[in-house]
C-alpha positions as protocol buffer text, in pm:
chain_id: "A"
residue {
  index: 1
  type: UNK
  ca { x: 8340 y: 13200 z: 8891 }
}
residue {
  index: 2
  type: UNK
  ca { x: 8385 y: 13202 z: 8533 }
}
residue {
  index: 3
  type: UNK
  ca { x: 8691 y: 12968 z: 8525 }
}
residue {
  index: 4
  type: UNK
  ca { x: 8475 y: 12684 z: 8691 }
}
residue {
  index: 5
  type: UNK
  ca { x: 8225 y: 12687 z: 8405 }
}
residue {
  index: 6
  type: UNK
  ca { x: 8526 y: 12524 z: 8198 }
}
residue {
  index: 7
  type: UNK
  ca { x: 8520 y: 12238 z: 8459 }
}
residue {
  index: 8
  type: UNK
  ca { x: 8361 y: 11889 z: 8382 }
}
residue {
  index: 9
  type: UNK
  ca { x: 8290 y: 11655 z: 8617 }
}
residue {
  index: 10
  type: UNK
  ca { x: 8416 y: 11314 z: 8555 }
}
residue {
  index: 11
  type: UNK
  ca { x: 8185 y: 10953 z: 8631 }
}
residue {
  index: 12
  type: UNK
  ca { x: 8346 y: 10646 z: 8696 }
}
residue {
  index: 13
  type: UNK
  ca { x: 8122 y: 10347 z: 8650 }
}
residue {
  index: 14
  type: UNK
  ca { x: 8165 y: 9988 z: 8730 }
}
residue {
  index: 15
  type: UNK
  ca { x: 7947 y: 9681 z: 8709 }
}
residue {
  index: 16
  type: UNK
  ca { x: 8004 y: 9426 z: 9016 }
}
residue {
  index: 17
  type: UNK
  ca { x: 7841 y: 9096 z: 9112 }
}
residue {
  index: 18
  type: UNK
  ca { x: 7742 y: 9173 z: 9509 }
}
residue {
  index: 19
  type: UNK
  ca { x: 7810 y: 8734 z: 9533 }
}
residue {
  index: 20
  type: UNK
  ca { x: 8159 y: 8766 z: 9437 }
}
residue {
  index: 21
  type: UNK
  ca { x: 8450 y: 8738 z: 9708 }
}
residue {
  index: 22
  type: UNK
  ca { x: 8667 y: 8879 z: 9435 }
}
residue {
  index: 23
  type: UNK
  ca { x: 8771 y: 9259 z: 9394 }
}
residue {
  index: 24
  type: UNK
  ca { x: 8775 y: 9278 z: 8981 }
}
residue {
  index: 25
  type: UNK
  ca { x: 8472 y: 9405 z: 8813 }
}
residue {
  index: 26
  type: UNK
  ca { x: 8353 y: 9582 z: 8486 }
}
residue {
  index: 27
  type: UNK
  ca { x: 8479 y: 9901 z: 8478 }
}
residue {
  index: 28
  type: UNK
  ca { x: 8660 y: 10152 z: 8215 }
}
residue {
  index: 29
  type: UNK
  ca { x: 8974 y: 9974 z: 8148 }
}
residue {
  index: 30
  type: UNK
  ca { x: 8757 y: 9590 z: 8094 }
}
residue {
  index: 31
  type: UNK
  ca { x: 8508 y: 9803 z: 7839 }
}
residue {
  index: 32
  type: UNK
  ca { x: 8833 y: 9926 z: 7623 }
}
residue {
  index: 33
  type: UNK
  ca { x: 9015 y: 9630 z: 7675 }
}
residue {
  index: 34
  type: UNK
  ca { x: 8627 y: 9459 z: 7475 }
}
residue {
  index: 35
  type: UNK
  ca { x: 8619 y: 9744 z: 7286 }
}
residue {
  index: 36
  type: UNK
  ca { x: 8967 y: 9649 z: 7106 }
}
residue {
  index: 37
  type: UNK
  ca { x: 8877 y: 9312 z: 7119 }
}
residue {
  index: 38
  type: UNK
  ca { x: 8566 y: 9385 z: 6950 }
}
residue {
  index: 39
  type: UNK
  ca { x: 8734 y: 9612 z: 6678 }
}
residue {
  index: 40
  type: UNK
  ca { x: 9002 y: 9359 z: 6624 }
}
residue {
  index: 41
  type: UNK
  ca { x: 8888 y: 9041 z: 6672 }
}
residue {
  index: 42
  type: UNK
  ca { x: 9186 y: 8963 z: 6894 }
}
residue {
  index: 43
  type: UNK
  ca { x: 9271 y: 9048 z: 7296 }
}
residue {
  index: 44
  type: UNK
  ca { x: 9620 y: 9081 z: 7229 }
}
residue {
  index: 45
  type: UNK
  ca { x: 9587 y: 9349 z: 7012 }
}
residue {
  index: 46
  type: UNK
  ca { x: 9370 y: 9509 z: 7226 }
}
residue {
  index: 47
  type: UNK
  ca { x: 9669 y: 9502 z: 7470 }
}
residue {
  index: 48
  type: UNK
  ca { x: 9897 y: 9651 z: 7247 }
}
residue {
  index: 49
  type: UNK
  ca { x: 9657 y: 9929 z: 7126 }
}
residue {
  index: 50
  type: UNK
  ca { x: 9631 y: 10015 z: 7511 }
}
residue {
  index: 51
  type: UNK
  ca { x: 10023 y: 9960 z: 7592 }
}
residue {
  index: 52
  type: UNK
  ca { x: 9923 y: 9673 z: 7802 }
}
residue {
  index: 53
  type: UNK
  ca { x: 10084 y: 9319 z: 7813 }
}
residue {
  index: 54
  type: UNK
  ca { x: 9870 y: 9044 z: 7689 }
}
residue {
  index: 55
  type: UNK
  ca { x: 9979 y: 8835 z: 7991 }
}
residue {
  index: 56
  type: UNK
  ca { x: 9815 y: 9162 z: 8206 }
}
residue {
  index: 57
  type: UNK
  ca { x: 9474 y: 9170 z: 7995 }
}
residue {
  index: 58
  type: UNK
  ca { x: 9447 y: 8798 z: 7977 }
}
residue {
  index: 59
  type: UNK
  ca { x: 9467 y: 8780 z: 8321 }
}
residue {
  index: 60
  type: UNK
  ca { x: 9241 y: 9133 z: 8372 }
}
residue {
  index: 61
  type: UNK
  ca { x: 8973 y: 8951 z: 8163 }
}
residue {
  index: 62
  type: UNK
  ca { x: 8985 y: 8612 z: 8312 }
}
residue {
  index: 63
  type: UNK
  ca { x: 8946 y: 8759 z: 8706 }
}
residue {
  index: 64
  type: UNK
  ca { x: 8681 y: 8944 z: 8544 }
}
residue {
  index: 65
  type: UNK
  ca { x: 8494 y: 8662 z: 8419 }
}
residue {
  index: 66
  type: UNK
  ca { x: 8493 y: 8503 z: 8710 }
}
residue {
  index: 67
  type: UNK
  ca { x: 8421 y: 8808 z: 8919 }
}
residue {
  index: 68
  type: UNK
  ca { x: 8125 y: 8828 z: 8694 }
}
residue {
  index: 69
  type: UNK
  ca { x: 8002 y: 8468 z: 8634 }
}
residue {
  index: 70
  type: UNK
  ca { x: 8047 y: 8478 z: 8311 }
}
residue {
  index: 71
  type: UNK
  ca { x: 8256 y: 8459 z: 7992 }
}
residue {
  index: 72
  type: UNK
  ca { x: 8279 y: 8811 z: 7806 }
}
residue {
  index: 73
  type: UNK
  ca { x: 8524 y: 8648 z: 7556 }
}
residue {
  index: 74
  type: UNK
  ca { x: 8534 y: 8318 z: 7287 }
}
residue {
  index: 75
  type: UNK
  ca { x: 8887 y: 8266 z: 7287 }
}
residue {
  index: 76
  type: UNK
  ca { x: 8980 y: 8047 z: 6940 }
}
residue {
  index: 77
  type: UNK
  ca { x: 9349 y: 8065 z: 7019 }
}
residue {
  index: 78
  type: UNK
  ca { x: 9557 y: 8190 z: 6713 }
}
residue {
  index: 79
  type: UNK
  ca { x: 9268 y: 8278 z: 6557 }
}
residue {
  index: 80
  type: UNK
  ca { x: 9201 y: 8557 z: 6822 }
}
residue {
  index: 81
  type: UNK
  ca { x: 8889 y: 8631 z: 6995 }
}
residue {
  index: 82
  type: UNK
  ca { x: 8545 y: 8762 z: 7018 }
}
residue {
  index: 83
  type: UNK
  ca { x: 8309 y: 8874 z: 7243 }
}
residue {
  index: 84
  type: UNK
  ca { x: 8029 y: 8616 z: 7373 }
}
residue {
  index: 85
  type: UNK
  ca { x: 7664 y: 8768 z: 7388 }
}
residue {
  index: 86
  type: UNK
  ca { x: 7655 y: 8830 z: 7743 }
}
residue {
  index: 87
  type: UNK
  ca { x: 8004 y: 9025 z: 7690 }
}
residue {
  index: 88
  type: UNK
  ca { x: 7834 y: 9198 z: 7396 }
}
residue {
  index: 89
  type: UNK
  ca { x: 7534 y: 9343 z: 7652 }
}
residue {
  index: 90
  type: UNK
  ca { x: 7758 y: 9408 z: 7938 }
}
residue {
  index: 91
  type: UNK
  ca { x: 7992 y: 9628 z: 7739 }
}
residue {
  index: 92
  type: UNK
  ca { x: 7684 y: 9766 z: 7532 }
}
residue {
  index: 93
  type: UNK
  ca { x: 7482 y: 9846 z: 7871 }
}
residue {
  index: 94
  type: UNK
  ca { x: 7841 y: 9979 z: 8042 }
}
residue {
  index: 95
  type: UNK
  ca { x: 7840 y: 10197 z: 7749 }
}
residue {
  index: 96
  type: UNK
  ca { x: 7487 y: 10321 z: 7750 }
}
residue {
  index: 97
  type: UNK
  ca { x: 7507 y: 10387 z: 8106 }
}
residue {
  index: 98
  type: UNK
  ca { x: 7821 y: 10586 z: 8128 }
}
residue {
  index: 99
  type: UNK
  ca { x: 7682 y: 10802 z: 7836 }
}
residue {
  index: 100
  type: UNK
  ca { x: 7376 y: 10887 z: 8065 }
}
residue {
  index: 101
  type: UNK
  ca { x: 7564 y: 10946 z: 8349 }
}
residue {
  index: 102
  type: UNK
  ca { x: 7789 y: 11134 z: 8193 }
}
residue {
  index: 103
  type: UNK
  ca { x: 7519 y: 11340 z: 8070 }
}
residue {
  index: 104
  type: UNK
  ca { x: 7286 y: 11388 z: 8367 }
}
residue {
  index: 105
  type: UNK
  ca { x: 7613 y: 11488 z: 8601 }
}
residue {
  index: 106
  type: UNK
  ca { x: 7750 y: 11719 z: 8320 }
}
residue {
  index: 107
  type: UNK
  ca { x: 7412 y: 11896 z: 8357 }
}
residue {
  index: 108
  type: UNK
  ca { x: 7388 y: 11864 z: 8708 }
}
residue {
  index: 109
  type: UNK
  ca { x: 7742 y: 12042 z: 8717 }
}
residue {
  index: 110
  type: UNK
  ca { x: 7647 y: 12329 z: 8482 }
}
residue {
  index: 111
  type: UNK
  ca { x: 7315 y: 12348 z: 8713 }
}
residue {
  index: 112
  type: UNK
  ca { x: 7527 y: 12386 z: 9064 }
}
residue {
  index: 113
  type: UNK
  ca { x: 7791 y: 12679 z: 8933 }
}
């Protein structure tokens, strides 16, 4: 029993919109891929800092968006890009909540062994 007390449980969150016909929603990889764009003040070195194509988070982001109903990023073409305000509280609550999950089933874990 002792080696599963060195186990951690592992929460994967997403955010979805319930109206959308589409299969893309908020989840780990859209909150780096903001994350970097929020560091860097540009999606395509987000990309790169992730080993991702630009073409693949351009087009990860956009079906996002529209998943969503809403833009997460200002796009000022060479100039790069930055998150809008609703992007800012959906990664910020995506964030918040995956800390508290992460948390409660850590504990929960510990709890059950």
């Amino acid at each position: 029993m002792k080696k599963l007390t060195k186990l951690q449980p592992s929460v994967r969150l997403s955010i979805t919109n319930p109206e959308s016909k589409s299969g893309s929603l908020f989840g780990r990889g859209v909150a780096d891929l903001c994350l970097g764009v929020r560091d860097t003040g540009s999606l395509n070195a987000a990309a790169k800092n992730m080993g991702m194509a630009y073409s693949k988070a351009w087009r990860i982001v956009k079906d996002t968006e529209e998943a969503l109903g809403t833009a997460l990023l200002n796009r000022d073409g060479a100039h790069g890009s930055t998150l809008t305000a609703e992007g800012d509280k959906i990664l910020d609550t995506y964030i918040a909540l995956d800390k508290q999950l992460t948390h409660i089933a850590q504990k929960a874990f510990t709890d059950l062994i």
